[in-house]
mmCIF file of C-alpha atoms in Angstrom:
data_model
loop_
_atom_site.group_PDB
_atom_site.id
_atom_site.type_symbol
_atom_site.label_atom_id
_atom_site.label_comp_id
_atom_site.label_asym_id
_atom_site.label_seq_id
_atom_site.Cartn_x
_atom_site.Cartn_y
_atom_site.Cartn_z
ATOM 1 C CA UNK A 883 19.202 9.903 -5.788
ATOM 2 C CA UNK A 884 16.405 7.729 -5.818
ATOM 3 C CA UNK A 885 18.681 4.775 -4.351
ATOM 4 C CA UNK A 886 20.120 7.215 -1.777
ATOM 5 C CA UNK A 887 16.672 7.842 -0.569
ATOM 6 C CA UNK A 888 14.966 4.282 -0.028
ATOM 7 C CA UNK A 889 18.137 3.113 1.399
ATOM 8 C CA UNK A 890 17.747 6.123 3.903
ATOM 9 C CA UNK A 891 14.224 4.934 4.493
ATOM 10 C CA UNK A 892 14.941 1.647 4.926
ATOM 11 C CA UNK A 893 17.125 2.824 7.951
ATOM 12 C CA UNK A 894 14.971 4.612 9.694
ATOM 13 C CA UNK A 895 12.053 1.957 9.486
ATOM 14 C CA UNK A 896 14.586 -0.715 10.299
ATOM 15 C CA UNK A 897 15.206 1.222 13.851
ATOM 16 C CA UNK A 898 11.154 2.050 13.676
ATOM 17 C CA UNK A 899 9.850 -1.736 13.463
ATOM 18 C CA UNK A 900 10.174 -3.288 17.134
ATOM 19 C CA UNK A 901 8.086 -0.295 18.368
ATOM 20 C CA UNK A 902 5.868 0.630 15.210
ATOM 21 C CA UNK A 903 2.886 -1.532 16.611
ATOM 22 C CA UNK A 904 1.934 0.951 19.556
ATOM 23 C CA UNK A 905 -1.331 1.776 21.083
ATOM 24 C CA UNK A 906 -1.540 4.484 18.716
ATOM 25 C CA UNK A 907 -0.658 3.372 15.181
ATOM 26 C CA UNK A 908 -2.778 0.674 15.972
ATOM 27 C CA UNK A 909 -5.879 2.499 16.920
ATOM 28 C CA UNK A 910 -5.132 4.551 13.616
ATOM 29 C CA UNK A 911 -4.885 1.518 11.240
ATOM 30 C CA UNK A 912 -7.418 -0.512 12.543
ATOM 31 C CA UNK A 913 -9.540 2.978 11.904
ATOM 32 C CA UNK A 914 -8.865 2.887 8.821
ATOM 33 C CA UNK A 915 -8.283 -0.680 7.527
ATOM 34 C CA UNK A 916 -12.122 -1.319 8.906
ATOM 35 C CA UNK A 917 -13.176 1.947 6.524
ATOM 36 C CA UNK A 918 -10.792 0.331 3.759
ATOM 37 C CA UNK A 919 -12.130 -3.032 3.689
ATOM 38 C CA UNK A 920 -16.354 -1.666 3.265
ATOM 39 C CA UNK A 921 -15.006 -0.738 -0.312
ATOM 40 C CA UNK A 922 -12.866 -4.054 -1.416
ATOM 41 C CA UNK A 923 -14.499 -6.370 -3.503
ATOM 42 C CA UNK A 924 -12.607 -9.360 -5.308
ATOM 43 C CA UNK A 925 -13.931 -10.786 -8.127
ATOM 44 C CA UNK A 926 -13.356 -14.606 -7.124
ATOM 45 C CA UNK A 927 -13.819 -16.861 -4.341
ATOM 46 C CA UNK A 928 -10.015 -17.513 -3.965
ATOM 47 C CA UNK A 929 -8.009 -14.517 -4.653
ATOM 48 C CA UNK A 930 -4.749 -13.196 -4.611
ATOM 49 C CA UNK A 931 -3.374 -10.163 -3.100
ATOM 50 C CA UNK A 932 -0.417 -7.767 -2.732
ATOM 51 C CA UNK A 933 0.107 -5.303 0.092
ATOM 52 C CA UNK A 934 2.946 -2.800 -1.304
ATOM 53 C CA UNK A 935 4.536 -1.182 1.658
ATOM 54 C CA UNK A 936 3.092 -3.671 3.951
ATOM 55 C CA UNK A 937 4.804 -2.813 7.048
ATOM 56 C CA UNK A 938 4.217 -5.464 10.239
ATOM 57 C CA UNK A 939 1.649 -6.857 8.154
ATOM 58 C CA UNK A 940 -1.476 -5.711 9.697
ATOM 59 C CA UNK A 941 -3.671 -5.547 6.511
ATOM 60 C CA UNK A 942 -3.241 -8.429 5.159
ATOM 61 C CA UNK A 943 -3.732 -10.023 8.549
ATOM 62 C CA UNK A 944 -7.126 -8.411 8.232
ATOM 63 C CA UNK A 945 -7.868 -9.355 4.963
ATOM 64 C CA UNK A 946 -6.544 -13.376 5.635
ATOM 65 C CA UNK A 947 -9.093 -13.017 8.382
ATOM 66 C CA UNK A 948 -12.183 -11.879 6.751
ATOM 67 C CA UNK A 949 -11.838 -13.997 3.157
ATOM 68 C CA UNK A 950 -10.892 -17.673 4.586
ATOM 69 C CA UNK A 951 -9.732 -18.826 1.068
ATOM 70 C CA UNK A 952 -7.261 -15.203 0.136
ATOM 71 C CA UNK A 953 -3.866 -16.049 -0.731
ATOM 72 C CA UNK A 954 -1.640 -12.815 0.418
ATOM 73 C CA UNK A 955 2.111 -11.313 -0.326
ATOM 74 C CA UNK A 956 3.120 -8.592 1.437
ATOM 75 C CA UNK A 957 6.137 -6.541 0.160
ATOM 76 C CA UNK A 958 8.657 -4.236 1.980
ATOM 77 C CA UNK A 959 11.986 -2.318 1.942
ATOM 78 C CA UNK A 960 12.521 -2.976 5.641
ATOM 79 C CA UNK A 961 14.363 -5.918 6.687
ATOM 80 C CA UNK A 962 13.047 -5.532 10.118
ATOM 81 C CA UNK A 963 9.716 -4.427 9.111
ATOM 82 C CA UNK A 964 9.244 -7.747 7.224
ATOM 83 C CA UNK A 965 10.596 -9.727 10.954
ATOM 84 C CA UNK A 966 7.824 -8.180 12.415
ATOM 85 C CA UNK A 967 5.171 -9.160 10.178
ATOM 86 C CA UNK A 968 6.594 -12.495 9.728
ATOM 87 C CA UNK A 969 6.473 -12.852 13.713
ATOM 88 C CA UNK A 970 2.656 -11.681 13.521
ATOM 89 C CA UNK A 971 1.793 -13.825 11.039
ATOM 90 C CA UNK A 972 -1.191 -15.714 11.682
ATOM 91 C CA UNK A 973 -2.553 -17.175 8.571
ATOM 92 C CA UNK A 974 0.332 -19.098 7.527
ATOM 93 C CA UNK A 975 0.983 -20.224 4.884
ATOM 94 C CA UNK A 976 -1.916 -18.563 2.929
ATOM 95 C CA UNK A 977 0.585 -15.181 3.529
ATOM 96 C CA UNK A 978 3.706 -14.555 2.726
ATOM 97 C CA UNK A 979 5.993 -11.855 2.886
ATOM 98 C CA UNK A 980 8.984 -10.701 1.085
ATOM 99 C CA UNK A 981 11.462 -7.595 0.910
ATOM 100 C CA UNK A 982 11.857 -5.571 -2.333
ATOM 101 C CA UNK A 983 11.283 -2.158 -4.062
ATOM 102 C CA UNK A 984 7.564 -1.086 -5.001
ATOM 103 C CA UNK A 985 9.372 0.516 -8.459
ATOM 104 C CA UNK A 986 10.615 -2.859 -9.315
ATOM 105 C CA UNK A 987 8.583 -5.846 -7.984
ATOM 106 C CA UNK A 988 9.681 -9.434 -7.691
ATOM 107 C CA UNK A 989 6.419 -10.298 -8.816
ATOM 108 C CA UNK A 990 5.480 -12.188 -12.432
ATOM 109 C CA UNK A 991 3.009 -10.322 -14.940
ATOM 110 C CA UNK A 992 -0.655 -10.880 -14.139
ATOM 111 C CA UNK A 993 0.399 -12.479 -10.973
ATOM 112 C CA UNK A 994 -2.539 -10.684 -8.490
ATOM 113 C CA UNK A 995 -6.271 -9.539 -8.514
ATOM 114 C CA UNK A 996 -5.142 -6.791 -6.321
ATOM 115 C CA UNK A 997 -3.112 -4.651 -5.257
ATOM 116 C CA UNK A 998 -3.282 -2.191 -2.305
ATOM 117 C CA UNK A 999 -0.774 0.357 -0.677
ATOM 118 C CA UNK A 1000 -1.607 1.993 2.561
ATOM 119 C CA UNK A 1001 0.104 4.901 3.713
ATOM 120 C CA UNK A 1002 3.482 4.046 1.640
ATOM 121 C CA UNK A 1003 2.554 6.096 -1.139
ATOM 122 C CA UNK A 1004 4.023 8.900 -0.090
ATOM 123 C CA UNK A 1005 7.572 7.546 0.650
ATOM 124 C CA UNK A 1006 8.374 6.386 -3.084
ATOM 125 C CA UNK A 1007 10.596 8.804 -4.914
ATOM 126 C CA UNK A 1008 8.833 7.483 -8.286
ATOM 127 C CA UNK A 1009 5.427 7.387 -7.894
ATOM 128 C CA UNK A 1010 4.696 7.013 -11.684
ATOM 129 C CA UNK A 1011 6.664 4.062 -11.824
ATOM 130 C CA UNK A 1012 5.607 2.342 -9.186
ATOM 131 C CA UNK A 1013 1.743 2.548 -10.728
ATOM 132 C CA UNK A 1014 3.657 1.614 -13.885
ATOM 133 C CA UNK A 1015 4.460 -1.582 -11.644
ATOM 134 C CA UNK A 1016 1.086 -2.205 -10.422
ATOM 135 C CA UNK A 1017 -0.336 -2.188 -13.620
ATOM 136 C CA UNK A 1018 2.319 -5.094 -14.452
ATOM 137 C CA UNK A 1019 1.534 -7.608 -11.901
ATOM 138 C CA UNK A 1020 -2.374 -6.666 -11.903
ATOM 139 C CA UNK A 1021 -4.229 -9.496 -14.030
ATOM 140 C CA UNK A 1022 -6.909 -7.821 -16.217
ATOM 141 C CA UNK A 1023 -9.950 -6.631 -14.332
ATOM 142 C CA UNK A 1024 -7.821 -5.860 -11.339
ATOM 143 C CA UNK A 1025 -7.965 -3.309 -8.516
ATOM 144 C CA UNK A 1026 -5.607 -1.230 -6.871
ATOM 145 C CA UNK A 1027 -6.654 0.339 -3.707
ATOM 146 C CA UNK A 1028 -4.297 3.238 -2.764
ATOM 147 C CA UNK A 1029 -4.720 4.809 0.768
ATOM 148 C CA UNK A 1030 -3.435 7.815 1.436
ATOM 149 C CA UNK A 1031 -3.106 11.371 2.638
ATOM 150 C CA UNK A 1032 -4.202 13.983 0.365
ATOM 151 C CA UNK A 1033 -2.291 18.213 0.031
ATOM 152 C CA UNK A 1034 -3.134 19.114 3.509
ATOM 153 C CA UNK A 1035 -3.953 22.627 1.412
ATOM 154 C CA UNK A 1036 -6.676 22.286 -1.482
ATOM 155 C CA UNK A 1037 -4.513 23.853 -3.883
ATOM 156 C CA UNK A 1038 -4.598 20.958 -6.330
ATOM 157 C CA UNK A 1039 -0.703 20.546 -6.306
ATOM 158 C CA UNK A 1040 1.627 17.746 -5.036
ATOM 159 C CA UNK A 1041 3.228 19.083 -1.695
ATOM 160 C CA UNK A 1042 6.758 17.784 -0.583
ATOM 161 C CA UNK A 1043 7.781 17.710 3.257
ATOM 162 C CA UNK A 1044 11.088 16.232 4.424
ATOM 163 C CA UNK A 1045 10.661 13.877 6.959
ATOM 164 C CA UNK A 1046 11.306 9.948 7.508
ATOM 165 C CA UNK A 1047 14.325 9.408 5.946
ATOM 166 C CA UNK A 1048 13.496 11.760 2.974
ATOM 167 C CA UNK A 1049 10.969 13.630 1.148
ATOM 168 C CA UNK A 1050 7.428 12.713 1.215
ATOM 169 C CA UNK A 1051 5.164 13.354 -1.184
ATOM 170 C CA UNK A 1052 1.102 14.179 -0.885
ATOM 171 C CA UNK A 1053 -0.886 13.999 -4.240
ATOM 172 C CA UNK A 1054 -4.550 15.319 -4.992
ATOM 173 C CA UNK A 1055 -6.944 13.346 -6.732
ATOM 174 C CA UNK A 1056 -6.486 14.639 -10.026
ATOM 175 C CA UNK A 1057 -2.985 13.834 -10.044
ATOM 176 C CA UNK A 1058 -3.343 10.425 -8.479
ATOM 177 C CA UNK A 1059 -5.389 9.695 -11.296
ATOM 178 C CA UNK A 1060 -2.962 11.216 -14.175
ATOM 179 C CA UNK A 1061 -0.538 9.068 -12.889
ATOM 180 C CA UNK A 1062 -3.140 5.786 -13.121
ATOM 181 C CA UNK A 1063 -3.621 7.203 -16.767
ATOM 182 C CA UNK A 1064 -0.706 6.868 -17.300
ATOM 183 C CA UNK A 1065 -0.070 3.257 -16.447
ATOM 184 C CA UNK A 1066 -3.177 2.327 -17.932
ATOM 185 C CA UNK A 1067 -5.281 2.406 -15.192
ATOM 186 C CA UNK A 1068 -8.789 3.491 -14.538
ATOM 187 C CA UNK A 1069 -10.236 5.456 -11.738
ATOM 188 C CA UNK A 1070 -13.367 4.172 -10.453
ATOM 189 C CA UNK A 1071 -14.176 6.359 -7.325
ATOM 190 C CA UNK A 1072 -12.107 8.351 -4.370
ATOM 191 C CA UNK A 1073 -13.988 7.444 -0.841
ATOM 192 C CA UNK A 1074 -12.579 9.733 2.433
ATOM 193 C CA UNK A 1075 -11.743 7.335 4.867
ATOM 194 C CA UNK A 1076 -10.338 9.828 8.186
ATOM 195 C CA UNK A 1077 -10.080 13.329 7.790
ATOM 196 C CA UNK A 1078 -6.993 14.008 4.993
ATOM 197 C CA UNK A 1079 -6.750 10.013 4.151
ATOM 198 C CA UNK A 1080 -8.036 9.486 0.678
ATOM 199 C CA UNK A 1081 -9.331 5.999 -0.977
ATOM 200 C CA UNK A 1082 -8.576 6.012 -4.792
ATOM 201 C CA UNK A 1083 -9.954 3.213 -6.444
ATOM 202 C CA UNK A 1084 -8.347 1.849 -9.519
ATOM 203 C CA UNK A 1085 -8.778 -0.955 -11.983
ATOM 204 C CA UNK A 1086 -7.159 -2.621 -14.852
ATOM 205 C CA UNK A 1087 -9.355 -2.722 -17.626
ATOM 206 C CA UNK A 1088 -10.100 -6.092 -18.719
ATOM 207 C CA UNK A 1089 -8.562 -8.064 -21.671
#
């Protein structure tokens, strides 16, 4: 099942990509990556990022621009997606960008000093193992900065809707951060960013 439903997301971002950058996803994520990037901190001069989910490639665009010496992989189911954000790709070779599954990264142990995922949470059908994943590639001290929308009703519960190839999943604080638990992760703060969109905060504790 969970095969049958990235490959069914994978089409319909495929067909998605050539007109995903319009006026107003853009408006939306520049929003939001602006509020995003007032929380990120990195704890070197030179570090090393993954975007999980990237899409076109937007954040990590954003991030290339604002730390001159960040080194950046973006990761993506899409074959198309990934054209995109090669095409807009204006800090080469500092980014890079690759295709692959968030539950099972091409990515060695240790490998970043963060990770982030930006409304692509909600598409994977295992959400525990892709923190389980994060946790892997995160050196020690790491953060992971996941953006995204929260149960549209407070009820404290996940909430499915089908939509986008699939099923999409929404996930309250308290179960964002019993999944982080569960990977070995800490929660070090949740920051509203727009309306529903949620900041969680999480780190790696160190060695």
């Amino acid at each position: 099942m969970t095969a049958e439903v990235l490959a069914a997301k994978t089409r319909v971002f495929d067909q998605w990509a050539p007109n995903y950058d319009w006026l107003l996803t853009t408006v939306f994520y520049q929003a939001l990556h602006q509020r995003l990037l007032s929380y990120v901190t990195f704890p070197s001069q030179r570090p090393v990022v993954l975007d999980i989910g990237c899409g076109t490639g937007k954040l990590l665009n954003r991030l290339a621009a604002q730390y001159p010496n960040l080194q950046g992989m973006g990761l993506d189911l899409s074959p198309q997606m990934l054209r995109q954000a090669r095409q807009g790709n204006h800090h080469r070779p500092r980014l890079i960008f690759v295709q692959g599954a968030s539950e099972a990264m091409p990515f060695a142990d240790h490998q970043f000093q963060a990770a982030f995922s930006t409304i692509s949470f909600l598409h994977y059908p295992d959400p525990q193992q892709v923190f389980i994943e994060v946790s892997r590639i995160l050196q020690p001290g790491g953060q992971f900065y996941l953006v995204d929308y929260t149960p549209f009703l407070a009820l404290g519960t996940q909430q499915n809707f089908s939509g986008l190839g699939g099923p999409m999943h929404f996930y309250s604080p308290q179960q964002r951060q019993r999944l982080a638990v569960n990977a070995g992760l800490t929660c070090e703060a949740h920051h509203s960013l727009l309306g529903p969109v949620l900041l969680s905060i999480f780190q790696k504790p160190a060695a």
